[in-house]
JSON list of C-alpha atoms in Angstrom, two decimals:
[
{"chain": "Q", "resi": 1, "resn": "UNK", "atom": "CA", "xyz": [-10.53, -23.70, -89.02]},
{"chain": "Q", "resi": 2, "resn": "UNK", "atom": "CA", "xyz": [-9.51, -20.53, -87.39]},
{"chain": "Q", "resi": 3, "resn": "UNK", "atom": "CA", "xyz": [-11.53, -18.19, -85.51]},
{"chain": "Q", "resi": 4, "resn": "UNK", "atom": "CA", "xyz": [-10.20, -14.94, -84.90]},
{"chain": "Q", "resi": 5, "resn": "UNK", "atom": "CA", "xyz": [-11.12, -12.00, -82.73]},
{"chain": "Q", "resi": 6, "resn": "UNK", "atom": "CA", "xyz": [-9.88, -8.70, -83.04]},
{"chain": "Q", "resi": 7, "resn": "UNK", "atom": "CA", "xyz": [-9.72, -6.12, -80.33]},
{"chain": "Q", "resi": 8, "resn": "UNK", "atom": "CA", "xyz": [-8.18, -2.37, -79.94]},
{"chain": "Q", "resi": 9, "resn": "UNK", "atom": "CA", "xyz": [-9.66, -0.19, -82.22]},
{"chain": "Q", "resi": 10, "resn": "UNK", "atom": "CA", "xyz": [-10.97, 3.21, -80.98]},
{"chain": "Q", "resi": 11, "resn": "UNK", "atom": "CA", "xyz": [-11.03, 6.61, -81.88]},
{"chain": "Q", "resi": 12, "resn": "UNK", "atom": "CA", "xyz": [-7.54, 8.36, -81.70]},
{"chain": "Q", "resi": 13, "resn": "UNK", "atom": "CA", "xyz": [-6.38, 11.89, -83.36]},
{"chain": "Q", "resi": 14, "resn": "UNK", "atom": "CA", "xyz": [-4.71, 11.89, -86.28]},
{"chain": "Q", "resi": 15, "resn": "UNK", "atom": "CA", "xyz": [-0.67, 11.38, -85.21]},
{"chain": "Q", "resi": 16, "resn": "UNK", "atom": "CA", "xyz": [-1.44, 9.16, -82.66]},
{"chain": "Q", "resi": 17, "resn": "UNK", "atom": "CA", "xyz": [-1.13, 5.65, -81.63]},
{"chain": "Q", "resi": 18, "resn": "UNK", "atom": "CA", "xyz": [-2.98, 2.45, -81.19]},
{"chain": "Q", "resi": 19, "resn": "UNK", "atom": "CA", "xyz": [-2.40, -0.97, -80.91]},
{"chain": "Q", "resi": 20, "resn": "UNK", "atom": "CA", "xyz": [-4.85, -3.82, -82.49]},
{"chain": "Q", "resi": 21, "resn": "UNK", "atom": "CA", "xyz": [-4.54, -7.37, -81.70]},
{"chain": "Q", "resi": 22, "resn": "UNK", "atom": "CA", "xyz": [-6.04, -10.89, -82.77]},
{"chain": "Q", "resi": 23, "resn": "UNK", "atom": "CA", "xyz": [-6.93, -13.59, -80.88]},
{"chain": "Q", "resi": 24, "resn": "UNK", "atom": "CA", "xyz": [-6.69, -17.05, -82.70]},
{"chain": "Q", "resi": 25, "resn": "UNK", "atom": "CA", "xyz": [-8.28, -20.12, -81.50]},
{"chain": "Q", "resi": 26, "resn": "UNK", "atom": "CA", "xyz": [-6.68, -23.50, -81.56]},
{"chain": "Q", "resi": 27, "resn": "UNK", "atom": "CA", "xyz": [-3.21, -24.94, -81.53]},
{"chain": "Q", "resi": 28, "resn": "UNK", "atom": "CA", "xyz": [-1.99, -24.52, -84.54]},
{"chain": "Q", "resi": 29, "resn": "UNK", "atom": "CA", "xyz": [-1.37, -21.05, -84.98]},
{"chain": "Q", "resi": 30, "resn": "UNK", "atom": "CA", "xyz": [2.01, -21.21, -85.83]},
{"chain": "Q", "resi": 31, "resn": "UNK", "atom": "CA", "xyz": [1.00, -22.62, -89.14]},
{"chain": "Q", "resi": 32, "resn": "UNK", "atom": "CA", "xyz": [-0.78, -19.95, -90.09]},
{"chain": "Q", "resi": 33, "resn": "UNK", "atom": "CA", "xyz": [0.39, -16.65, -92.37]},
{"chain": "Q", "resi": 34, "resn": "UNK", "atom": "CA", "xyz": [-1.25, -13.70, -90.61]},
{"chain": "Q", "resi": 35, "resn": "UNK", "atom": "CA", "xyz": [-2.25, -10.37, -92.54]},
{"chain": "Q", "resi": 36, "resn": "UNK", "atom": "CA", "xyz": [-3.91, -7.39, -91.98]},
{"chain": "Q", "resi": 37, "resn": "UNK", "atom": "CA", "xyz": [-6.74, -5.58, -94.18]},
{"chain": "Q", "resi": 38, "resn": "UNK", "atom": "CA", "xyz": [-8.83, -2.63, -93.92]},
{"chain": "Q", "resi": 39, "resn": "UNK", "atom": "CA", "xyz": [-11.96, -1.39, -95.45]},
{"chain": "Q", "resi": 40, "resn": "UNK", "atom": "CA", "xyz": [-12.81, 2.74, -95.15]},
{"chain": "Q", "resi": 41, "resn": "UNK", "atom": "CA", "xyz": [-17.04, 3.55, -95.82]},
{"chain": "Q", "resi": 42, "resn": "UNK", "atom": "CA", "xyz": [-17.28, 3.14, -99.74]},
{"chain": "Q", "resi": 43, "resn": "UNK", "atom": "CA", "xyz": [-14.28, 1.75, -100.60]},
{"chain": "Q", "resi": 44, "resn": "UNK", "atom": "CA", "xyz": [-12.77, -1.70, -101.16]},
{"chain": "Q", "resi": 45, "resn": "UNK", "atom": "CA", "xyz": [-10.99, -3.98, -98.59]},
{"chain": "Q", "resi": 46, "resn": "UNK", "atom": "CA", "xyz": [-7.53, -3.53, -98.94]},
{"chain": "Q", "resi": 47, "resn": "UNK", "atom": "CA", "xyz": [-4.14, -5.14, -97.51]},
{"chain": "Q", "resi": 48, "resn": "UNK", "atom": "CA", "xyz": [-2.30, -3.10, -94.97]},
{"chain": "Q", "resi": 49, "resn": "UNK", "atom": "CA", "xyz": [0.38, -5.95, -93.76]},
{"chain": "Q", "resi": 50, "resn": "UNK", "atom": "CA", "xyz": [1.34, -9.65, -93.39]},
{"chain": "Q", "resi": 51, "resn": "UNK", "atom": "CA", "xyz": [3.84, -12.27, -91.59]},
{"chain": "Q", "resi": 52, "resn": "UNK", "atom": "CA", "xyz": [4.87, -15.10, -91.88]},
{"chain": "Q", "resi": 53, "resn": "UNK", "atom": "CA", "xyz": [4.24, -18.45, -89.91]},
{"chain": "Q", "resi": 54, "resn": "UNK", "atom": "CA", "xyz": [7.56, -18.11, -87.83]},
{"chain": "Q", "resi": 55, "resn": "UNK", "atom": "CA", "xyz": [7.35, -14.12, -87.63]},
{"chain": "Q", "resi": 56, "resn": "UNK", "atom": "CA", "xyz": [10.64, -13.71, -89.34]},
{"chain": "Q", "resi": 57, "resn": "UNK", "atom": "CA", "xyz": [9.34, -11.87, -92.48]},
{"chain": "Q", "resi": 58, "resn": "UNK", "atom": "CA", "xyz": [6.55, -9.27, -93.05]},
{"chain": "Q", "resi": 59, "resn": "UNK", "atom": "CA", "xyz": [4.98, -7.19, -95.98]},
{"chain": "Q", "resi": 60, "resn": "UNK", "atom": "CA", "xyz": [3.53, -3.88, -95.96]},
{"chain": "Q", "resi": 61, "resn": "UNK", "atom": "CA", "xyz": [1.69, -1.84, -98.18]},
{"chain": "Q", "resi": 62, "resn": "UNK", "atom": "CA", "xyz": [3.19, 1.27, -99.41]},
{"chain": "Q", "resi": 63, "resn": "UNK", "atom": "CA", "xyz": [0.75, 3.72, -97.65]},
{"chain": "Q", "resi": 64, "resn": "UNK", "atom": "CA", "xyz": [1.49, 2.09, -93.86]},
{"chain": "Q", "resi": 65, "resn": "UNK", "atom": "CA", "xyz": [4.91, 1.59, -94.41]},
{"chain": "Q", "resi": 66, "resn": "UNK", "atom": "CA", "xyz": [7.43, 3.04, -91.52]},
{"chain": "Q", "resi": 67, "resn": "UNK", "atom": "CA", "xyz": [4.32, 3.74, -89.66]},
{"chain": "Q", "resi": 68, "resn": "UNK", "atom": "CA", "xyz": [2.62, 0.52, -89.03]},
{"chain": "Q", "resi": 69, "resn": "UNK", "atom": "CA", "xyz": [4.64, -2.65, -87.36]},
{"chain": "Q", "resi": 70, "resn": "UNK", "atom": "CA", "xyz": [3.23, -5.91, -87.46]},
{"chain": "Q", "resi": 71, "resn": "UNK", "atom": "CA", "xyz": [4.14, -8.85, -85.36]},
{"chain": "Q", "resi": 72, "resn": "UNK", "atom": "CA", "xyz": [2.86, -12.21, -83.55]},
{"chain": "Q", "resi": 73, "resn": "UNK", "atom": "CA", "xyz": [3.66, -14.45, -80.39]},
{"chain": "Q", "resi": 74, "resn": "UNK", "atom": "CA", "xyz": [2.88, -17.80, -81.05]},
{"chain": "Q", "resi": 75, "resn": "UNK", "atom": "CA", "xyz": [2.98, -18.66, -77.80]},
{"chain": "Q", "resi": 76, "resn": "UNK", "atom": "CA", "xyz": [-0.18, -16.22, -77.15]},
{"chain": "Q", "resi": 77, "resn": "UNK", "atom": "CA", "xyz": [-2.32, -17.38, -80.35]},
{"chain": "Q", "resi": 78, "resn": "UNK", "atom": "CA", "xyz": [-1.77, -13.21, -81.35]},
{"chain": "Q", "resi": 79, "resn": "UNK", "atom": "CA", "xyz": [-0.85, -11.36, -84.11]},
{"chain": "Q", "resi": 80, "resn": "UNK", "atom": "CA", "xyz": [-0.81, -7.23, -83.15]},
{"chain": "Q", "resi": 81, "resn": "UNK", "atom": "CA", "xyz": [-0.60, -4.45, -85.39]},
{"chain": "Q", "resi": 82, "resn": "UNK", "atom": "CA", "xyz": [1.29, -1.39, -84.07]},
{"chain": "Q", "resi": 83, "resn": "UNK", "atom": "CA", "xyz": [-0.46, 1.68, -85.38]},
{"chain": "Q", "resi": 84, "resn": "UNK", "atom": "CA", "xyz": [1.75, 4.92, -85.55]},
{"chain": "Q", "resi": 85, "resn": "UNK", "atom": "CA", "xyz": [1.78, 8.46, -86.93]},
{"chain": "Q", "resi": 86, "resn": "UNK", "atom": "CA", "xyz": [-2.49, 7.87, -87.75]},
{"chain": "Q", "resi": 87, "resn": "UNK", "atom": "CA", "xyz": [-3.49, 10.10, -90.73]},
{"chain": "Q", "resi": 88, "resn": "UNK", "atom": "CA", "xyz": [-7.11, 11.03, -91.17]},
{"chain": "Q", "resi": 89, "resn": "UNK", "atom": "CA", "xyz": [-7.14, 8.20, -94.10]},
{"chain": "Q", "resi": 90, "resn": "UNK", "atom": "CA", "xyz": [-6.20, 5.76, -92.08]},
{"chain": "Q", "resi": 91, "resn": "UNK", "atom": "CA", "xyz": [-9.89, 5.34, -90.65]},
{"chain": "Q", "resi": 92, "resn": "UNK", "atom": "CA", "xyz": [-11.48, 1.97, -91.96]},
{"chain": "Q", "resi": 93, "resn": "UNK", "atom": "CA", "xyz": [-12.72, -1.25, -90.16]},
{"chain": "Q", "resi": 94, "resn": "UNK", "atom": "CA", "xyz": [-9.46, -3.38, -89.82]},
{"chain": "Q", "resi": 95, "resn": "UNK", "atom": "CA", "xyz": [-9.53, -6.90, -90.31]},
{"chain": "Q", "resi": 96, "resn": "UNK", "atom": "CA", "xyz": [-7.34, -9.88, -89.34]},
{"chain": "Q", "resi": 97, "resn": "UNK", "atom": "CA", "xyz": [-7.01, -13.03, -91.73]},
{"chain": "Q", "resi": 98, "resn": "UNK", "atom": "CA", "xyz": [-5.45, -15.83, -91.69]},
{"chain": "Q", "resi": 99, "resn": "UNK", "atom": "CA", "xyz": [-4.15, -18.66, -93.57]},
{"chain": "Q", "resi": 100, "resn": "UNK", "atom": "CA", "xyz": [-3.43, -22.20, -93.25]},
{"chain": "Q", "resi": 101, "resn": "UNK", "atom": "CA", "xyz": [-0.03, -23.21, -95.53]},
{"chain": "Q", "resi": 102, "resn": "UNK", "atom": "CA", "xyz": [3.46, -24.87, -95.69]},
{"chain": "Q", "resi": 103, "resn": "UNK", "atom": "CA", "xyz": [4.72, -21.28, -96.89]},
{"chain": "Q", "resi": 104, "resn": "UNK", "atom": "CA", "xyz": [7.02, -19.34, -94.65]},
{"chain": "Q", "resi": 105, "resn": "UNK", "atom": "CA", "xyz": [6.56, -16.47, -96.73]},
{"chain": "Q", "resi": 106, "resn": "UNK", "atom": "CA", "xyz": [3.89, -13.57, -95.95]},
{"chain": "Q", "resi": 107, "resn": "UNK", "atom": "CA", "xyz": [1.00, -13.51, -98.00]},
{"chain": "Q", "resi": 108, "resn": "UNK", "atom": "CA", "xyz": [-1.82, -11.48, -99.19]},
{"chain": "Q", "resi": 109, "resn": "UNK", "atom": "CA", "xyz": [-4.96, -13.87, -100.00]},
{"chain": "Q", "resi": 110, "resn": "UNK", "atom": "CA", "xyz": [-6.34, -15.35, -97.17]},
{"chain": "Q", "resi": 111, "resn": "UNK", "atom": "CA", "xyz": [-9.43, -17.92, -96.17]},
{"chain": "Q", "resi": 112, "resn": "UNK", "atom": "CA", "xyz": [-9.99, -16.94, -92.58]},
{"chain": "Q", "resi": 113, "resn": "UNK", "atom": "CA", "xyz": [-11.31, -13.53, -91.52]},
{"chain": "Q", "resi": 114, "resn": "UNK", "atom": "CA", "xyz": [-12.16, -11.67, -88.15]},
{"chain": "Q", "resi": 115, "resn": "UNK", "atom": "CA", "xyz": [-15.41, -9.92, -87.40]},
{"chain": "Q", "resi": 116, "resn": "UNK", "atom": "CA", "xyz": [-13.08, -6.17, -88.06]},
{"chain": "Q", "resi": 117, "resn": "UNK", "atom": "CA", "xyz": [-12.21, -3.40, -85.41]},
{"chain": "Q", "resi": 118, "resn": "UNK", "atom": "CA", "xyz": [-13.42, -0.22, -85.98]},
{"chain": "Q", "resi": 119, "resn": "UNK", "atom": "CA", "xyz": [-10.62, 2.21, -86.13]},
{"chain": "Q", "resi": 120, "resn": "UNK", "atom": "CA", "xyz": [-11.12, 6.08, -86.47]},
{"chain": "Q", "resi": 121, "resn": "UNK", "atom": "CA", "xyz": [-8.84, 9.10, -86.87]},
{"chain": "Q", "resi": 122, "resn": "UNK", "atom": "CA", "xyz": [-9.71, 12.44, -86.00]},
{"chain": "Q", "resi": 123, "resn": "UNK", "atom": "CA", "xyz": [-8.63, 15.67, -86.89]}
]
């Protein structure tokens, strides 16, 4: 079972950058899809962006992509999401997941979540 930690949130002005990351526990990350989600106050979760096991393929949402990059190093346990050109709407609680599979394709549902990052964009 993976445990994940995320870390890097903060407050930032809106067409800045910031940088989250996720700590995974164990040795088997590499078998794991990774994704992104966020949730803003009164609305649903939502996916923001995924890659696959090997890092060679990702999937964005429409509303990050071009500003958002997301990548992993297996070798650190880590998948990072690089935040750019932050838009007041951007502000949620971002989330890591993660799932176990035989896929190398990104995906969107997953069984393991973080504890969330709290991300805010000011004006």
């Amino acid at each position: 079972q993976a445990q994940l930690v995320e870390s890097g949130g903060g407050l930032v002005q809106a067409g800045g950058s910031l940088r989250l990351s996720c700590a995974a526990s164990g040795r088997t990350f590499s078998r794991y899809a990774m994704g992104w989600f966020r949730q803003a106050p009164g609305k649903e979760r939502e996916f923001v962006a995924a890659i696959n096991r090997s890092g060679s393929s990702t999937d964005y949402a429409d509303s990050v992509k071009g500003r958002f990059t997301i990548s992993r190093d297996n070798a650190k346990n880590t998948v990072y999401l690089q935040m750019n050109s932050l838009k007041l709407e951007d502000t949620a609680v971002y989330y890591c997941a993660a799932d176990l599979t035989t896929s190398d394709r990104p995906k969107r549902v997953y069984d393991y979540w973080g504890q969330g990052t709290q991300v805010t964009v000011s004006s």
